[in-house]
PDB file of C-alpha atoms in Angstrom:
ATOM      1  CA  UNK F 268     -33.822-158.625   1.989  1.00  0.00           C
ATOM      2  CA  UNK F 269     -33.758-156.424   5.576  1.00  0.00           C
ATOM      3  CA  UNK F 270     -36.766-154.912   6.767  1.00  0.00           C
ATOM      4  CA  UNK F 271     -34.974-151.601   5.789  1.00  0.00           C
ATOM      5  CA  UNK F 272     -34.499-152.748   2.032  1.00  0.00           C
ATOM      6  CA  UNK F 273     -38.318-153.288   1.561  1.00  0.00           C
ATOM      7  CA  UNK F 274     -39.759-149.891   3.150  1.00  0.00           C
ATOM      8  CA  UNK F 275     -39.578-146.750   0.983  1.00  0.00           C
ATOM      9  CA  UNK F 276     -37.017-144.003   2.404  1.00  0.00           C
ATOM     10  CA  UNK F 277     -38.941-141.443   4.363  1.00  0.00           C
ATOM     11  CA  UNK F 278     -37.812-138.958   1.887  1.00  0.00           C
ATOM     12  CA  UNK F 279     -39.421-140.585  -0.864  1.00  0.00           C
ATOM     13  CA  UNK F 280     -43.286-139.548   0.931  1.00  0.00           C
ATOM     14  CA  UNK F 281     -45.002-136.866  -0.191  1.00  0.00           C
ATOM     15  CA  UNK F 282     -45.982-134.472   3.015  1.00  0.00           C
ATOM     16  CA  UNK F 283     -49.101-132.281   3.024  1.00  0.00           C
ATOM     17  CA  UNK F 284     -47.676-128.861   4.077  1.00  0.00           C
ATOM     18  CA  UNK F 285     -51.224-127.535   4.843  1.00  0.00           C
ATOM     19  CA  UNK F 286     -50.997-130.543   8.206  1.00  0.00           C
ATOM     20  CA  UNK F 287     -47.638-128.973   9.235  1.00  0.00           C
ATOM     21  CA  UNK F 288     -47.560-126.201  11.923  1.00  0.00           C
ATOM     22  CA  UNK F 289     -45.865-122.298  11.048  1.00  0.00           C
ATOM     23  CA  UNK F 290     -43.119-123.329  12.511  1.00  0.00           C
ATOM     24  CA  UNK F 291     -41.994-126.272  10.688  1.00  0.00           C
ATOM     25  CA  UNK F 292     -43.452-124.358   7.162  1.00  0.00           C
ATOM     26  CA  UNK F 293     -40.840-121.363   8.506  1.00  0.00           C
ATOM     27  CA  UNK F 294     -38.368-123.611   9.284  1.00  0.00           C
ATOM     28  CA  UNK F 295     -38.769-125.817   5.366  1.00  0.00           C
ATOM     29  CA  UNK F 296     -38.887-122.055   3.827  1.00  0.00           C
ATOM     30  CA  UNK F 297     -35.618-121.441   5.242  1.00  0.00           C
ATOM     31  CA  UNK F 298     -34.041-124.349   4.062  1.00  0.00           C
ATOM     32  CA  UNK F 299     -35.204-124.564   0.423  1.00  0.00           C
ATOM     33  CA  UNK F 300     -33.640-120.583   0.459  1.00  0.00           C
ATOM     34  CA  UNK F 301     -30.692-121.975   1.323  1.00  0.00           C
ATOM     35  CA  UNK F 302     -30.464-124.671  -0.956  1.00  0.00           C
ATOM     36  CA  UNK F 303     -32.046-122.264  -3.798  1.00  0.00           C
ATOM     37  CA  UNK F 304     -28.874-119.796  -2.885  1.00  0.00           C
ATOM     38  CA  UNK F 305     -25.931-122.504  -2.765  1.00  0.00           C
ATOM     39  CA  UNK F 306     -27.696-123.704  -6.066  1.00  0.00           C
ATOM     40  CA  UNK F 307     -27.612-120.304  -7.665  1.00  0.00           C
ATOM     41  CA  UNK F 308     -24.000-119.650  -6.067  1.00  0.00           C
ATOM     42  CA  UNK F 309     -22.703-123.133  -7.690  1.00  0.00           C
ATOM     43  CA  UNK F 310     -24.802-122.106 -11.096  1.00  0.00           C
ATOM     44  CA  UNK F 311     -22.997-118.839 -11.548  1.00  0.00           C
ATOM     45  CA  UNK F 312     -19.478-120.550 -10.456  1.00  0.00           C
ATOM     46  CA  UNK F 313     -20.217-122.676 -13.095  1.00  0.00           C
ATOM     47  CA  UNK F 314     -20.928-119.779 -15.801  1.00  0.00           C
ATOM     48  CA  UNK F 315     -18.023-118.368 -14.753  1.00  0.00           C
ATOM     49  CA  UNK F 316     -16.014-121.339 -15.287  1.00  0.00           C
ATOM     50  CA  UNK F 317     -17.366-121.971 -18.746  1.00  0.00           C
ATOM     51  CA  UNK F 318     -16.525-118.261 -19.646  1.00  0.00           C
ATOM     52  CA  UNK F 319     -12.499-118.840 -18.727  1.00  0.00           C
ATOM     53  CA  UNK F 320     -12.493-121.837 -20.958  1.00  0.00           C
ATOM     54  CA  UNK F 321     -14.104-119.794 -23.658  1.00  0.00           C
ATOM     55  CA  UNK F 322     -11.771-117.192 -23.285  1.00  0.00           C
ATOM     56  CA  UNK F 323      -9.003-119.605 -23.463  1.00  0.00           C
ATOM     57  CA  UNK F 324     -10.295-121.090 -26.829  1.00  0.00           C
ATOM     58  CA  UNK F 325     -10.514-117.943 -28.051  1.00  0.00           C
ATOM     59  CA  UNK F 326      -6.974-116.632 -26.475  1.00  0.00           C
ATOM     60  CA  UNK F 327      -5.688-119.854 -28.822  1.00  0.00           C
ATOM     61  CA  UNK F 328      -7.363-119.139 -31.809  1.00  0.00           C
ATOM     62  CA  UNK F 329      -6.281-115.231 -32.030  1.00  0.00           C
ATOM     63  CA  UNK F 330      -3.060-115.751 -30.378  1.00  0.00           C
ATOM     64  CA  UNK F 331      -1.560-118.778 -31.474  1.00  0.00           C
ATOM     65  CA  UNK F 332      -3.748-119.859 -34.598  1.00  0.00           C
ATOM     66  CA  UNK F 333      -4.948-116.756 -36.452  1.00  0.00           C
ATOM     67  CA  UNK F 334      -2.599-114.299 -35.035  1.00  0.00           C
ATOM     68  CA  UNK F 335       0.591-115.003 -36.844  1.00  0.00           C
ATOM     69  CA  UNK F 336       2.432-115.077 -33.791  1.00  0.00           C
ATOM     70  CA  UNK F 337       6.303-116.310 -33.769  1.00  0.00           C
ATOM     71  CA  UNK F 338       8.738-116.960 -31.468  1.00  0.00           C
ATOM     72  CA  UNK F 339      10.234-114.668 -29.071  1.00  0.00           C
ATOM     73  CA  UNK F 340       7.042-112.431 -30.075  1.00  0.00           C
ATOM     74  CA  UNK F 341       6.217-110.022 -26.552  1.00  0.00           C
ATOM     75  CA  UNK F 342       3.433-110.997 -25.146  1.00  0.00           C
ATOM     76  CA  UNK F 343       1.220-110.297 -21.712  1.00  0.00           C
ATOM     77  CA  UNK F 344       0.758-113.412 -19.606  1.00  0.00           C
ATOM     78  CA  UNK F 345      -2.296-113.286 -17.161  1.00  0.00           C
ATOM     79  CA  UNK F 346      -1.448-114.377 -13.290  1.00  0.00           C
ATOM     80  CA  UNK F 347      -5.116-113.250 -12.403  1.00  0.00           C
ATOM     81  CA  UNK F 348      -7.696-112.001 -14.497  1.00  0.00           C
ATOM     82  CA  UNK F 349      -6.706-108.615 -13.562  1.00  0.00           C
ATOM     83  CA  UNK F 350      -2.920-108.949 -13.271  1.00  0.00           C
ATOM     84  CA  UNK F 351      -1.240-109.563 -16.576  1.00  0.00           C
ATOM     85  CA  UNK F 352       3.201-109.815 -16.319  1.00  0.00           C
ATOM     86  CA  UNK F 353       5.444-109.227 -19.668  1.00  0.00           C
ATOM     87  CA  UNK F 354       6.797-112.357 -21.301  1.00  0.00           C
ATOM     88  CA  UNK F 355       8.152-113.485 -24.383  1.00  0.00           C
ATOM     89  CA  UNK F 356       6.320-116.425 -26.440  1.00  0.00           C
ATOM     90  CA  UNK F 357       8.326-119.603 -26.018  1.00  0.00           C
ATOM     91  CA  UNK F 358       6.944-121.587 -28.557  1.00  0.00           C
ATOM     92  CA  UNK F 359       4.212-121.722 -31.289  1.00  0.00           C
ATOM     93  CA  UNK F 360       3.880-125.247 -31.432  1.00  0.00           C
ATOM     94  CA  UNK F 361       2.623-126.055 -27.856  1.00  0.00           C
ATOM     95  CA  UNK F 362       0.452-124.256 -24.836  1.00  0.00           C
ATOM     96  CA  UNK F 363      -0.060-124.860 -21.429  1.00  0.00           C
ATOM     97  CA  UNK F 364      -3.118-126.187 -20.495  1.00  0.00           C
ATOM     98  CA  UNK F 365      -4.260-125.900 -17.035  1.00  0.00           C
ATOM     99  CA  UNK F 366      -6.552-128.841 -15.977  1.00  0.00           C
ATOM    100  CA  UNK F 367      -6.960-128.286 -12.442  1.00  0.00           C
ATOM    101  CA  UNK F 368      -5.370-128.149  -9.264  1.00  0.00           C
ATOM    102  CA  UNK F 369      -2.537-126.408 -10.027  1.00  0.00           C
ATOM    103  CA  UNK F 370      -1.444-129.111 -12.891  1.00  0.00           C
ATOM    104  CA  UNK F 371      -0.634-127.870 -16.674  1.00  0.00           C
ATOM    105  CA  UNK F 372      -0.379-130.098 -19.445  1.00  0.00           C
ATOM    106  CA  UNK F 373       1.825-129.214 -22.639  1.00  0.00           C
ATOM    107  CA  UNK F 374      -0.433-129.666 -25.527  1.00  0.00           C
ATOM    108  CA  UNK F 375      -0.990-128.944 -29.728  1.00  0.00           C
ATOM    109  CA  UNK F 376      -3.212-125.421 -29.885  1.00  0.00           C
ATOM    110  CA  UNK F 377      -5.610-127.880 -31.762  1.00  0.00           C
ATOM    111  CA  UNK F 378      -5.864-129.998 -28.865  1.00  0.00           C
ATOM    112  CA  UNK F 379      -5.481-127.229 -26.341  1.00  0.00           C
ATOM    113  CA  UNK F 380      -9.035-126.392 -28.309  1.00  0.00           C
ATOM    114  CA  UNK F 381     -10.121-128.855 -28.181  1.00  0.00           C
ATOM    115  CA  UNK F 382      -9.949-129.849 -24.474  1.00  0.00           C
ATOM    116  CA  UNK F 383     -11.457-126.313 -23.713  1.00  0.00           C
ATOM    117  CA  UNK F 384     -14.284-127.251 -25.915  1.00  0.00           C
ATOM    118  CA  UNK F 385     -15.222-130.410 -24.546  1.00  0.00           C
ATOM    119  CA  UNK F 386     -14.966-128.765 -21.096  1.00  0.00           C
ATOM    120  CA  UNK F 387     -17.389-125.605 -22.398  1.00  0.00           C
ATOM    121  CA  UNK F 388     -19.832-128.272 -23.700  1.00  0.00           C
ATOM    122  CA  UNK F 389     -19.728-130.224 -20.050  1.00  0.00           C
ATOM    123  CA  UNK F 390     -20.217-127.593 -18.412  1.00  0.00           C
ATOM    124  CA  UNK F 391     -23.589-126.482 -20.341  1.00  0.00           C
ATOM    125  CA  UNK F 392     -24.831-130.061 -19.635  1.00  0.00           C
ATOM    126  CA  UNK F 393     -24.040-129.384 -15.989  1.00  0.00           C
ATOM    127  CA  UNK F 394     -26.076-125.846 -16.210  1.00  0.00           C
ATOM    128  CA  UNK F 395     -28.572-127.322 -18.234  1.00  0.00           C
ATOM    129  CA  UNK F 396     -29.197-130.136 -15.068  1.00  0.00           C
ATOM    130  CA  UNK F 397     -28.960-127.719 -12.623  1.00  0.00           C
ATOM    131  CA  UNK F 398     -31.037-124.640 -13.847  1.00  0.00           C
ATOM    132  CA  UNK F 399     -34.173-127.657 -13.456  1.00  0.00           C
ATOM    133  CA  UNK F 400     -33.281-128.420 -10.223  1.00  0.00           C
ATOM    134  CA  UNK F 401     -32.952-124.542  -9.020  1.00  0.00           C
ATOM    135  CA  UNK F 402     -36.275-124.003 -11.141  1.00  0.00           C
ATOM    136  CA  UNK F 403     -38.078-127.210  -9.218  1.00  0.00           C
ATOM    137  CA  UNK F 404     -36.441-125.505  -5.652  1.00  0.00           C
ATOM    138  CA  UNK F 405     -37.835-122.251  -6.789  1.00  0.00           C
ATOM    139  CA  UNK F 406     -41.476-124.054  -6.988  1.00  0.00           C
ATOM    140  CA  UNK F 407     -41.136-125.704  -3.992  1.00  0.00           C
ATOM    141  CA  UNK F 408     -40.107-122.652  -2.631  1.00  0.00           C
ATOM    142  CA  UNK F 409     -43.177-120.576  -3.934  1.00  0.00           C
ATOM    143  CA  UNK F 410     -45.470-123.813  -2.539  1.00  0.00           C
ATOM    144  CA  UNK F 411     -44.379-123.466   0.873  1.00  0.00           C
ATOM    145  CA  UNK F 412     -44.572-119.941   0.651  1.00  0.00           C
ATOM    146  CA  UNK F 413     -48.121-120.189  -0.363  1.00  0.00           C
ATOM    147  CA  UNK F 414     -49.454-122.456   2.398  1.00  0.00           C
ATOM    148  CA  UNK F 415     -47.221-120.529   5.010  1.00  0.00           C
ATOM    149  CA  UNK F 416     -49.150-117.105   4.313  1.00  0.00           C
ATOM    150  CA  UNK F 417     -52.563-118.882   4.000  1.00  0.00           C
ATOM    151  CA  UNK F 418     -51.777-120.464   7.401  1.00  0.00           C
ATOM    152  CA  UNK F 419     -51.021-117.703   8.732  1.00  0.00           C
ATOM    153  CA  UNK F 420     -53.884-115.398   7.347  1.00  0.00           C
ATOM    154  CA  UNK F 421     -56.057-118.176   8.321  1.00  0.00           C
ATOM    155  CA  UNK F 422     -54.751-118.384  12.396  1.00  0.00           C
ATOM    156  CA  UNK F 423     -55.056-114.346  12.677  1.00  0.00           C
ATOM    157  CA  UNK F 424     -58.426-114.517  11.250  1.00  0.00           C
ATOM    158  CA  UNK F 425     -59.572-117.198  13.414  1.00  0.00           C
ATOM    159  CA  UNK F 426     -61.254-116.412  16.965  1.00  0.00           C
ATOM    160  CA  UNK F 427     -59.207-119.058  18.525  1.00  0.00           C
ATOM    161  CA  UNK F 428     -56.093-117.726  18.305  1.00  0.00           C
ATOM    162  CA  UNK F 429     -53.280-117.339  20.740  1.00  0.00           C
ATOM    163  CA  UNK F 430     -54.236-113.629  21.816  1.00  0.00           C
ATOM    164  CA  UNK F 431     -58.064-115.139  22.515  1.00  0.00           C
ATOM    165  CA  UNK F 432     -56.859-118.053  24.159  1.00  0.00           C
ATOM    166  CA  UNK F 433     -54.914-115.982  27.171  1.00  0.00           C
ATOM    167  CA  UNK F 434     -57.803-113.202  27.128  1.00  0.00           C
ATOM    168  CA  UNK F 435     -55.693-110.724  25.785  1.00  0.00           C
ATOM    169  CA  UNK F 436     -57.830-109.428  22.790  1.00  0.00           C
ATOM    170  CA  UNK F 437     -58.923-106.229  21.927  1.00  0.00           C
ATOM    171  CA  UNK F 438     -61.424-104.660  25.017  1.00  0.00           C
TER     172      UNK F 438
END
């Protein structure tokens, strides 16, 4: 085992933010905001990812399933979720299934559903894992926040700050 091997990561240490200067408690604010925005970016990517495979469970169901649909029946086909071209319904017996990258997959509607589901249900694990990690950002977040403004308070308050130090104080 390498010296490396047997000492923790320094990442792994717990820092007292009330040792750390402004700067370097304004410069760890700024990067858990970040974070806590990429994190929030990715979770609502992810919501709206899990609401297109919804609507294509349910776009099964009604259309293919339940509706009644046959052959040859007109139909719209969406290109973007606010672009919709005419076609004609090719066949009742298969759908296209997009799974990913620009690759479809000719499936049953059951299985079509099913797919979907199992990608819904996925994704709400993922969400479910990364709502606790935005939640613990947003604490840490708060935290630094805290000890920031009480540093801050703390060094205008004091008589030895900067402005005393040069003799530029009130007088």
């Amino acid at each position: 085992m390498t010296s490396k091997e047997s000492q923790p990561s320094p990442q792994s240490q717990p820092v007292n933010l009330a040792s750390l200067p402004i700067n370097q408690l304004t410069s760890i604010k700024n990067q858990l905001a970040q974070e806590l925005q990429h994190l929030t970016n990715s979770f609502s990517q992810l919501r709206a990812a899990q609401a297109k495979f919804r609507d294509c469970i349910k776009s099964i169901q009604q259309g293919i399933e339940k509706g009644g649909r046959k052959e040859g029946t007109s139909i719209l086909v969406p290109l973007t979720p606010s672009l919709y071209v005419p076609g004609k319904l090719a066949s009742t017996a298969t759908v296209l299934v997009d799974i990913g990258t620009g690759f479809y997959v000719e499936k049953t509607p059951p299985a079509a559903r099913q797919f979907y589901t199992s990608k819904v249900d996925e994704l709400g694990k993922s969400l479910k894992d990364l709502e606790s990690i935005v939640q613990g950002k947003q604490g840490n977040l708060t935290v630094v926040d805290d000890v920031l403004r009480q540093k801050v308070l703390s060094e205008s308050a004091s008589p030895n700050n900067e402005e005393a130090k040069r003799g530029g104080g009130p007088g």
